[in-house]
Short mmCIF file of C-alpha atoms and ligand atoms in Angstrom, two decimals:
data_model
loop_
_atom_site.label_atom_id
_atom_site.label_comp_id
_atom_site.label_asym_id
_atom_site.label_seq_id
_atom_site.Cartn_x
_atom_site.Cartn_y
_atom_site.Cartn_z
CA UNK J 95 -38.80 8.13 1.58
CA UNK J 96 -35.26 8.72 1.43
CA UNK J 97 -32.24 6.28 1.92
CA UNK J 98 -30.37 6.65 5.40
CA UNK J 99 -26.94 7.64 4.80
CA UNK J 100 -23.92 7.08 7.07
CA UNK J 101 -22.93 10.34 8.99
CA UNK J 102 -20.76 12.96 7.70
CA UNK J 103 -17.27 12.11 8.07
CA UNK J 104 -17.97 8.63 8.59
CA UNK J 105 -17.39 6.05 6.13
CA UNK J 106 -17.89 2.39 5.38
CA UNK J 107 -14.33 0.42 4.91
CA UNK J 108 -15.07 -1.71 1.85
CA UNK J 109 -13.84 -3.38 -1.07
CA UNK J 110 -10.47 -3.07 -2.22
CA UNK J 111 -10.04 -0.46 1.48
CA UNK J 112 -11.12 -3.22 3.66
CA UNK J 113 -8.17 -5.52 2.04
CA UNK J 114 -6.09 -2.78 2.55
CA UNK J 115 -6.99 -2.08 5.92
CA UNK J 116 -6.88 -5.66 7.29
CA UNK J 117 -3.49 -6.30 5.41
CA UNK J 118 -2.45 -3.28 7.27
CA UNK J 119 -3.48 -4.04 11.12
CA UNK J 120 -2.09 -7.61 10.44
CA UNK J 121 1.38 -6.58 9.14
CA UNK J 122 1.67 -3.72 11.81
CA UNK J 123 0.48 -6.20 14.36
CA UNK J 124 3.04 -8.40 13.26
CA UNK J 125 5.68 -5.57 13.49
CA UNK J 126 4.88 -4.62 17.19
CA UNK J 127 4.82 -7.96 18.38
CA UNK J 128 8.36 -8.44 17.17
CA UNK J 129 9.54 -5.05 18.86
CA UNK J 130 7.94 -7.17 22.20
CA UNK J 131 4.35 -5.39 22.30
CA UNK J 132 1.33 -6.99 23.40
CA UNK J 133 -2.21 -6.06 21.82
CA UNK J 134 -4.56 -3.94 24.49
CA UNK J 135 -8.30 -3.19 23.52
CA UNK J 136 -9.66 -0.66 25.91
CA UNK J 137 -13.63 0.90 25.61
CA UNK J 138 -14.41 3.11 22.92
CA UNK J 139 -16.77 4.88 25.39
CA UNK J 140 -14.55 6.64 28.59
CA UNK J 141 -15.55 9.27 30.93
CA UNK J 142 -15.11 12.98 29.53
CA UNK J 143 -13.03 13.51 32.28
CA UNK J 144 -10.24 11.02 31.19
CA UNK J 145 -9.61 13.37 28.11
CA UNK J 146 -10.12 16.80 29.78
CA UNK J 147 -7.38 15.70 32.05
CA UNK J 148 -4.94 14.06 29.50
CA UNK J 149 -5.39 15.43 25.97
CA UNK J 150 -5.98 18.82 27.85
CA UNK J 151 -8.75 21.69 28.20
CA UNK J 152 -7.21 23.86 26.13
CA UNK J 153 -6.94 21.78 23.26
CA UNK J 154 -9.07 21.99 20.19
CA UNK J 155 -9.88 18.45 20.76
CA UNK J 156 -11.42 18.34 24.03
CA UNK J 157 -12.71 22.23 23.25
CA UNK J 158 -14.55 21.81 20.33
CA UNK J 159 -14.15 18.08 18.55
CA UNK J 160 -15.42 15.42 21.23
CA UNK J 161 -18.66 13.43 20.73
CA UNK J 162 -19.72 14.18 24.28
CA UNK J 163 -23.02 13.47 25.66
CA UNK J 164 -24.75 12.51 29.19
CA UNK J 165 -25.81 8.62 29.37
CA UNK J 166 -28.75 7.38 30.68
CA UNK J 167 -27.01 6.88 34.10
CA UNK J 168 -26.20 10.63 34.21
CA UNK J 169 -22.57 10.22 33.30
CA UNK J 170 -20.60 12.53 31.47
CA UNK J 171 -19.04 10.12 28.61
CA UNK J 172 -17.57 10.72 25.19
CA UNK J 173 -16.20 8.39 22.22
CA UNK J 174 -12.45 8.57 22.48
CA UNK J 175 -10.96 10.96 20.12
CA UNK J 176 -7.47 9.11 20.44
CA UNK J 177 -6.17 6.09 21.90
CA UNK J 178 -3.55 7.12 24.64
CA UNK J 179 -5.88 8.61 27.18
CA UNK J 180 -7.76 4.63 27.47
CA UNK J 181 -4.02 3.04 27.59
CA UNK J 182 -3.14 5.20 30.55
CA UNK J 183 -6.37 4.68 32.35
CA UNK J 184 -6.09 0.99 32.20
CA UNK J 185 -2.53 0.98 33.16
CA UNK J 186 -3.50 2.83 36.42
CA UNK J 187 -6.72 0.90 36.75
CA UNK J 188 -5.05 -2.39 36.61
CA UNK J 189 -2.22 -1.30 39.19
CA UNK J 190 0.69 -1.63 36.78
CA UNK J 191 1.92 1.76 37.73
CA UNK J 192 2.52 0.27 41.56
CA UNK J 193 3.81 -2.79 40.17
CA UNK J 194 6.79 -1.26 38.52
CA UNK J 195 8.20 -2.83 35.43
CA UNK J 196 7.53 -2.42 31.87
CA UNK J 197 4.60 -2.59 29.73
CA UNK J 198 4.45 -2.49 25.88
CA UNK J 199 1.30 -2.34 24.09
CA UNK J 200 -0.16 -1.71 20.69
CA UNK J 201 -3.95 -1.50 19.52
CA UNK J 202 -6.03 -0.31 16.55
CA UNK J 203 -9.43 0.65 16.44
CA UNK J 204 -11.79 3.76 15.69
CA UNK J 205 -11.49 7.21 17.00
CA UNK J 206 -14.01 10.24 16.88
CA UNK J 207 -13.34 13.71 16.25
CA UNK J 208 -16.04 16.23 15.51
CA UNK J 209 -14.17 18.14 13.09
CA UNK J 210 -14.75 19.74 9.43
CA UNK J 211 -14.61 16.74 7.12
CA UNK J 212 -12.18 17.10 4.28
CA UNK J 213 -9.83 14.75 2.16
CA UNK J 214 -7.73 12.81 4.78
CA UNK J 215 -10.06 14.18 7.90
CA UNK J 216 -12.66 12.11 9.10
CA UNK J 217 -14.95 12.09 12.08
CA UNK J 218 -14.62 8.39 12.40
CA UNK J 219 -11.13 7.24 12.14
CA UNK J 220 -8.57 4.44 13.03
CA UNK J 221 -5.40 4.63 14.33
CA UNK J 222 -3.13 1.78 14.91
CA UNK J 223 -1.03 3.07 18.26
CA UNK J 224 1.29 1.72 20.67
CA UNK J 225 2.51 2.96 24.14
CA UNK J 226 5.37 1.76 26.43
CA UNK J 227 5.26 2.35 30.05
CA UNK J 228 8.23 2.27 32.47
CA UNK J 229 11.12 3.14 30.18
CA UNK J 230 12.46 6.67 30.31
CA UNK J 231 15.81 5.89 28.32
CA UNK J 232 16.03 7.81 25.16
CA UNK J 233 16.92 4.46 23.42
CA UNK J 234 13.06 3.97 23.56
CA UNK J 235 12.18 7.14 21.76
CA UNK J 236 14.59 5.88 18.88
CA UNK J 237 12.94 2.50 19.15
CA UNK J 238 9.63 3.44 18.66
CA UNK J 239 10.74 5.77 15.90
CA UNK J 240 12.13 3.24 14.45
CA UNK J 241 9.17 0.68 14.71
CA UNK J 242 7.23 3.47 12.93
CA UNK J 243 9.80 3.31 9.92
CA UNK J 244 9.61 -0.42 9.92
CA UNK J 245 5.98 -0.13 9.67
CA UNK J 246 5.84 2.23 6.76
CA UNK J 247 8.76 0.55 5.08
CA UNK J 248 6.99 -2.88 5.12
CA UNK J 249 3.91 -0.85 3.02
CA UNK J 250 6.55 1.07 0.53
CA UNK J 251 5.23 4.05 2.37
CA UNK J 252 7.75 7.07 1.83
CA UNK J 253 7.78 9.95 4.35
CA UNK J 254 9.46 12.57 5.96
CA UNK J 255 10.28 12.68 10.05
CA UNK J 256 9.65 15.77 11.93
CA UNK J 257 11.16 15.99 15.55
CA UNK J 258 11.36 18.04 18.26
CA UNK J 259 11.97 18.39 22.40
CA UNK J 260 9.06 20.07 24.28
CA UNK J 261 11.32 20.25 27.35
CA UNK J 262 10.04 19.34 30.71
CA UNK J 263 9.00 20.85 33.82
CA UNK J 264 12.04 22.23 34.56
CA UNK J 265 12.58 23.98 31.34
CA UNK J 266 9.36 24.52 29.57
CA UNK J 267 7.38 27.00 31.91
CA UNK J 268 10.38 29.48 31.78
CA UNK J 269 10.26 28.98 27.95
CA UNK J 270 6.62 29.73 27.94
CA UNK J 271 7.08 32.95 30.02
CA UNK J 272 9.92 34.10 27.54
CA UNK J 273 7.55 33.47 24.56
CA UNK J 274 4.69 35.07 26.19
CA UNK J 275 6.78 38.22 26.78
CA UNK J 276 7.98 37.91 22.93
CA UNK J 277 4.31 37.68 21.79
CA UNK J 278 2.87 40.45 23.84
CA UNK J 279 4.75 43.05 21.51
CA UNK J 280 2.45 42.07 18.70
CA UNK J 281 -0.09 40.28 20.17
CA UNK J 282 -2.86 42.39 18.66
CA UNK J 283 -1.74 41.55 15.23
CA UNK J 284 -1.96 37.83 15.63
CA UNK J 285 -5.52 35.84 14.71
CA UNK J 286 -8.19 35.21 17.39
CA UNK J 287 -7.03 31.69 17.98
CA UNK J 288 -3.60 32.74 18.93
CA UNK J 289 -4.66 35.18 20.99
CA UNK J 290 -6.91 32.81 23.13
CA UNK J 291 -4.09 30.35 22.72
CA UNK J 292 -1.91 32.72 24.69
CA UNK J 293 -3.89 32.76 27.63
CA UNK J 294 -4.60 28.76 27.46
CA UNK J 295 -1.08 27.30 26.20
CA UNK J 296 0.97 29.72 24.58
CA UNK J 297 3.26 27.08 22.87
CA UNK J 298 0.30 26.23 20.56
CA UNK J 299 0.63 29.73 18.80
CA UNK J 300 3.94 28.38 17.20
CA UNK J 301 1.81 25.90 15.05
CA UNK J 302 -0.57 28.03 14.07
CA UNK J 303 -1.51 27.82 10.11
CA UNK J 304 -2.35 31.37 9.52
CA UNK J 305 0.45 32.83 7.30
CA UNK J 306 0.52 36.32 8.82
CA UNK J 307 1.00 34.61 12.27
CA UNK J 308 3.73 32.48 10.99
CA UNK J 309 5.73 35.31 9.44
CA UNK J 310 5.23 37.36 12.88
CA UNK J 311 6.63 34.46 14.49
CA UNK J 312 10.02 34.16 12.69
CA UNK J 313 12.01 35.62 15.38
CA UNK J 314 10.04 33.82 18.24
CA UNK J 315 12.51 31.79 21.06
CA UNK J 316 12.86 28.34 19.73
CA UNK J 317 12.45 25.50 22.59
CA UNK J 318 15.19 23.51 21.29
CA UNK J 319 17.39 26.75 22.41
CA UNK J 320 16.12 26.53 25.59
CA UNK J 321 16.15 23.22 26.91
CA UNK J 322 17.67 22.17 30.47
CA UNK J 323 20.68 20.20 30.31
CA UNK J 324 18.78 16.79 31.04
CA UNK J 325 16.53 17.52 27.85
CA UNK J 326 19.22 18.81 25.95
CA UNK J 327 21.24 15.77 26.46
CA UNK J 328 18.59 13.64 25.48
CA UNK J 329 17.87 15.27 22.51
CA UNK J 330 21.48 15.06 21.36
CA UNK J 331 21.53 11.40 22.19
CA UNK J 332 18.09 10.70 20.26
CA UNK J 333 19.75 12.62 17.07
CA UNK J 334 22.72 10.66 17.54
CA UNK J 335 21.07 7.18 17.80
CA UNK J 336 18.86 8.10 14.78
CA UNK J 337 21.95 9.34 12.62
CA UNK J 338 23.62 5.71 13.68
CA UNK J 339 20.92 3.75 12.39
CA UNK J 340 20.07 6.04 9.23
CA UNK J 341 17.05 7.18 10.19
CA UNK J 342 16.65 10.92 8.45
CA UNK J 343 14.80 13.75 10.34
CA UNK J 344 14.41 17.45 10.35
CA UNK J 345 14.25 19.39 13.60
CA UNK J 346 10.92 21.29 14.09
CA UNK J 347 11.24 23.53 16.79
CA UNK J 348 7.24 24.72 16.13
CA UNK J 349 6.37 20.94 16.06
CA UNK J 350 4.15 21.48 19.46
CA UNK J 351 1.36 18.68 18.80
CA UNK J 352 -2.48 19.07 19.28
CA UNK J 353 -2.49 17.22 22.60
CA UNK J 354 -1.28 18.60 26.03
CA UNK J 355 0.61 15.65 27.27
CA UNK J 356 3.50 15.54 25.67
CA UNK J 357 7.09 16.38 27.25
CA UNK J 358 10.71 15.88 25.61
CA UNK J 359 10.32 14.13 22.43
CA UNK J 360 7.52 14.90 20.10
CA UNK J 361 7.67 13.71 16.72
CA UNK J 362 5.47 13.28 13.21
CA UNK J 363 5.70 11.36 10.13
CA UNK J 364 4.58 13.35 7.24
CA UNK J 365 3.60 12.01 3.54
CA UNK J 366 3.91 14.53 0.63
CA UNK J 367 1.40 12.25 -1.58
CA UNK J 368 -1.62 12.64 0.37
CA UNK J 369 -2.57 16.39 0.21
CA UNK J 370 -3.13 18.95 2.97
CA UNK J 371 -3.73 16.64 5.81
CA UNK J 372 -0.11 15.16 5.44
CA UNK J 373 0.36 13.77 9.11
CA UNK J 374 0.40 9.92 8.87
CA UNK J 375 1.58 9.33 12.24
CA UNK J 376 2.53 11.37 15.53
CA UNK J 377 3.67 10.68 18.97
CA UNK J 378 6.17 11.49 21.62
CA UNK J 379 6.80 11.22 25.25
CA UNK J 380 4.35 11.72 28.21
CA UNK J 381 6.52 11.09 31.43
CA UNK J 382 4.05 13.08 33.69
CA UNK J 383 0.51 11.81 32.08
CA UNK J 384 0.51 8.86 34.41
CA UNK J 385 0.97 10.84 37.68
CA UNK J 386 -1.81 13.34 36.04
CA UNK J 387 -4.37 10.76 35.87
CA UNK J 388 -3.65 9.55 39.19
CA UNK J 389 -1.04 6.98 39.25
CA UNK J 390 2.06 6.30 40.66
CA UNK J 391 4.85 8.25 38.49
CA UNK J 392 5.89 6.38 35.32
CA UNK J 393 7.50 7.11 32.17
CA UNK J 394 5.35 6.83 28.75
CA UNK J 395 5.94 6.82 25.38
CA UNK J 396 3.86 6.32 22.13
CA UNK J 397 2.58 6.85 18.82
CA UNK J 398 -0.38 6.60 16.58
CA UNK J 399 -0.64 5.76 12.71
CA UNK J 400 -3.92 7.44 11.29
CA UNK J 401 -4.91 4.04 9.18
CA UNK J 402 -7.28 5.86 6.36
CA UNK J 403 -4.74 8.37 5.50
CA UNK J 404 -2.06 5.48 4.86
CA UNK J 405 -4.55 3.07 2.69
CA UNK J 406 -4.17 4.82 -0.88
CA UNK J 407 -0.46 4.37 0.12
CA UNK J 408 -0.30 0.87 0.97
CA UNK J 409 1.24 -1.53 -1.49
CA UNK J 410 0.05 -5.03 -1.02
CA UNK J 411 3.47 -7.01 -1.67
CA UNK J 412 2.53 -10.00 -3.73
CA UNK J 413 1.78 -13.11 -1.58
CA UNK J 414 3.81 -16.10 -2.73
CA UNK J 415 1.14 -18.05 -1.52
CA UNK J 416 -0.82 -20.34 -3.64
CA UNK J 417 -4.80 -19.43 -3.71
CA UNK J 418 -6.80 -22.58 -4.50
CA UNK J 419 -10.29 -23.13 -5.91
CA UNK J 420 -12.07 -26.67 -5.82
CA UNK J 421 -15.16 -27.73 -7.41
CA UNK J 422 -17.07 -30.52 -8.34
CA UNK J 423 -17.65 -32.17 -11.51
CA UNK J 424 -20.57 -34.12 -10.43
CA UNK J 425 -23.05 -33.93 -7.70
CA UNK J 426 -21.88 -37.14 -6.38
CA UNK J 427 -18.21 -35.21 -5.76
CA UNK J 428 -19.27 -32.55 -3.39
CA UNK J 429 -18.67 -34.00 0.06
CA UNK J 430 -15.15 -34.92 -1.31
CA UNK J 431 -15.06 -31.29 -2.34
CA UNK J 432 -15.76 -30.26 0.97
CA UNK J 433 -13.35 -32.48 2.69
CA UNK J 434 -10.29 -31.71 0.60
CA UNK J 435 -11.35 -27.60 0.68
CA UNK J 436 -11.14 -28.44 4.66
CA UNK J 437 -7.76 -29.58 4.52
CA UNK J 438 -6.66 -27.29 2.40
CA UNK J 439 -7.63 -24.30 4.19
CA UNK J 440 -5.51 -24.63 7.13
CA UNK J 441 -2.66 -23.76 5.07
CA UNK J 442 -3.84 -21.81 1.95
CA UNK J 443 -6.63 -19.54 1.12
CA UNK J 444 -9.41 -21.92 -0.48
CA UNK J 445 -12.62 -21.31 -2.43
CA UNK J 446 -15.26 -23.73 -2.85
CA UNK J 447 -17.92 -23.85 -5.78
CA UNK J 448 -20.82 -25.75 -4.00
CA UNK J 449 -22.64 -26.46 -7.43
CA UNK J 450 -21.02 -29.29 -9.70
CA UNK J 451 -19.97 -27.68 -13.31
CA UNK J 452 -18.33 -28.34 -16.50
CA UNK J 453 -14.40 -27.63 -16.67
CA UNK J 454 -14.88 -24.57 -18.61
CA UNK J 455 -17.38 -22.77 -16.01
CA UNK J 456 -14.90 -23.94 -12.94
CA UNK J 457 -12.11 -21.97 -14.76
CA UNK J 458 -13.71 -19.01 -15.25
CA UNK J 459 -15.13 -18.97 -11.39
CA UNK J 460 -11.49 -19.43 -10.44
CA UNK J 461 -10.29 -16.76 -12.45
CA UNK J 462 -12.93 -14.51 -11.10
CA UNK J 463 -12.05 -15.05 -7.52
CA UNK J 464 -8.22 -14.89 -8.08
CA UNK J 465 -7.34 -18.60 -7.83
CA UNK J 466 -4.38 -19.47 -9.37
CA UNK J 467 -4.67 -23.57 -8.49
CA UNK J 468 -7.96 -25.27 -9.73
CA UNK J 469 -8.48 -28.50 -8.07
CA UNK J 470 -11.63 -30.56 -9.54
CA UNK J 471 -13.10 -34.09 -8.60
CA UNK J 472 -15.39 -36.16 -10.89
CA UNK J 473 -16.82 -39.40 -10.27
CA UNK J 474 -13.50 -40.77 -11.52
CA UNK J 475 -11.19 -38.99 -9.13
CA UNK J 476 -13.81 -40.21 -6.24
CA UNK J 477 -13.37 -43.70 -7.10
CA UNK J 478 -9.75 -43.73 -6.85
CA UNK J 479 -9.13 -41.09 -4.36
CA UNK J 480 -7.55 -38.85 -6.49
CA UNK J 481 -7.77 -34.77 -7.83
CA UNK J 482 -7.22 -33.05 -11.17
CA UNK J 483 -5.13 -30.46 -10.03
CA UNK J 484 -4.27 -27.51 -12.86
CA UNK J 485 -1.87 -24.94 -11.53
CA UNK J 486 -2.72 -21.57 -13.49
CA UNK J 487 0.59 -19.61 -13.31
CA UNK J 488 2.53 -22.59 -14.82
CA UNK J 489 -0.41 -24.39 -16.54
CA UNK J 490 1.05 -27.78 -15.27
CA UNK J 491 -2.11 -30.06 -15.26
CA UNK J 492 -2.19 -33.30 -13.19
CA UNK J 493 -4.23 -36.11 -11.79
CA UNK J 494 -2.71 -36.93 -8.19
CA UNK J 495 -3.64 -38.65 -5.05
CA UNK J 496 -5.42 -36.73 -2.28
CA UNK J 497 -2.91 -37.09 0.12
CA UNK J 498 -0.13 -35.25 -2.36
CA UNK J 499 -2.09 -32.55 -2.96
P1 LIG C 236 -2.98 12.56 16.62
O1 LIG C 236 -1.55 13.49 15.82
O2 LIG C 236 -3.70 13.56 17.27
O3 LIG C 236 -2.07 11.70 18.06
O4 LIG C 236 -3.04 11.25 15.97
C1 LIG C 236 -2.25 10.49 15.14
C2 LIG C 236 -2.67 10.51 13.66
O5 LIG C 236 -4.16 10.12 13.41
C3 LIG C 236 -2.53 11.61 12.86
O6 LIG C 236 -0.98 11.57 12.39
C4 LIG C 236 -3.31 11.39 11.69
O7 LIG C 236 -2.64 10.64 10.96
C5 LIG C 236 -4.77 10.47 12.40
N1 LIG C 236 -5.56 11.56 12.42
C6 LIG C 236 -6.06 12.21 13.44
N2 LIG C 236 -7.08 12.83 13.30
C7 LIG C 236 -7.75 12.47 12.15
C8 LIG C 236 -8.76 12.75 11.39
N3 LIG C 236 -9.80 13.59 12.04
N4 LIG C 236 -8.92 11.86 10.55
C9 LIG C 236 -8.16 10.90 9.73
N5 LIG C 236 -7.24 10.73 10.50
C10 LIG C 236 -6.81 11.34 11.48
C11 LIG C 236 -3.00 11.03 18.76
O8 LIG C 236 -3.93 10.91 18.88
C12 LIG C 236 -2.13 10.52 19.91
N6 LIG C 236 -2.82 9.65 20.79
C13 LIG C 236 -0.69 9.86 19.66
C14 LIG C 236 -0.22 9.37 20.47
C15 LIG C 236 0.01 7.96 21.03
N7 LIG C 236 0.86 9.93 21.46
C16 LIG C 236 1.61 9.13 22.36
N8 LIG C 236 0.99 7.89 21.90
#
């Protein structure tokens, strides 16, 4: 009988990756909290209609990539392909839209998309994301971008930032019409996907990966040249704030994002160190989404970082804190070892050896677990309430009172 393997495109996170994964989530959470975000956790399984109405029926995610099924109660459900829709559902369900005010939430967890797996593209992957409700000021757009920058900077990840504005309900429809008119003159030369998109969501044609389509699109009208006065002034202001804060970016008027809920600001953070799947984070404004999902009209903006794509880039900062190894030199001292370890664990990572050993064996064990301070207790130490301590970095060794440890 052959062993059961994990499903294609789904990976265990273990060994060094699990270290990096938790290091990333802990420190990104800390940064989000400093920006005033609170943790939110929403269910992994939601009604399929939620994603159809938010991410959009014309998107590849909803069209081709959902893990969708009918559950035992005859409900049409699916594993979430992204985090925003569930957070917006929760915002409305808990009546925060009616209450007014501002909400800032961050989250992390698994997302599921039935894509063709390749390096950097999984079927189960993890996102670290954040959503803000009730702030229409473009300063919040800048704030979100700077928070992502802070997160990536913390982990020593270099990136470039692509920025676009997708307009609003005033300017986008006219732009779409102009684009469709422009495309109709060479429609037959565009790929099959583009032809489908002209019917369903024409702006998606702009980010077609097909080289022939891209060359045909060179003279297509640009959304950034067709924004209404309000979208244009917000976009200009956003650029000004980013310039003032020395955040570099490039304008990419073909950046349309693969989810249909965006309006105004859209952005992507890209790394050139991880291969073809280079987007490490993406997001933007979605001022109409709360209303689309049945809530009271509320401004929204957010982003998500793809954690797996970052893992190979995350550099763990050497933590200055000491790592302890505590062991007994005699069976009788084991209880005391336990007691001392419990005290030390309140402040430091501490390993215990449950079997009494000689000096040399303890030092080998300590090295194996990466400890830099070795604490040993034998019968002598037990009798006078002391411990033997050696700092492996400074090589200093001492016998000290337990209270002084
Ligand atoms: P997204 O661009 O679809 O946006 O995904 C965000 C990030 O998730 C991507 O930049 C990428 O790093 C990672 N990602 C996406 N698909 C995969 C995959 N198959 N395998 C590995 N990593 C992947 C969203 O999901 C929006 N909800 C972001 C957002 C939040 N917008 C507003 N609020």
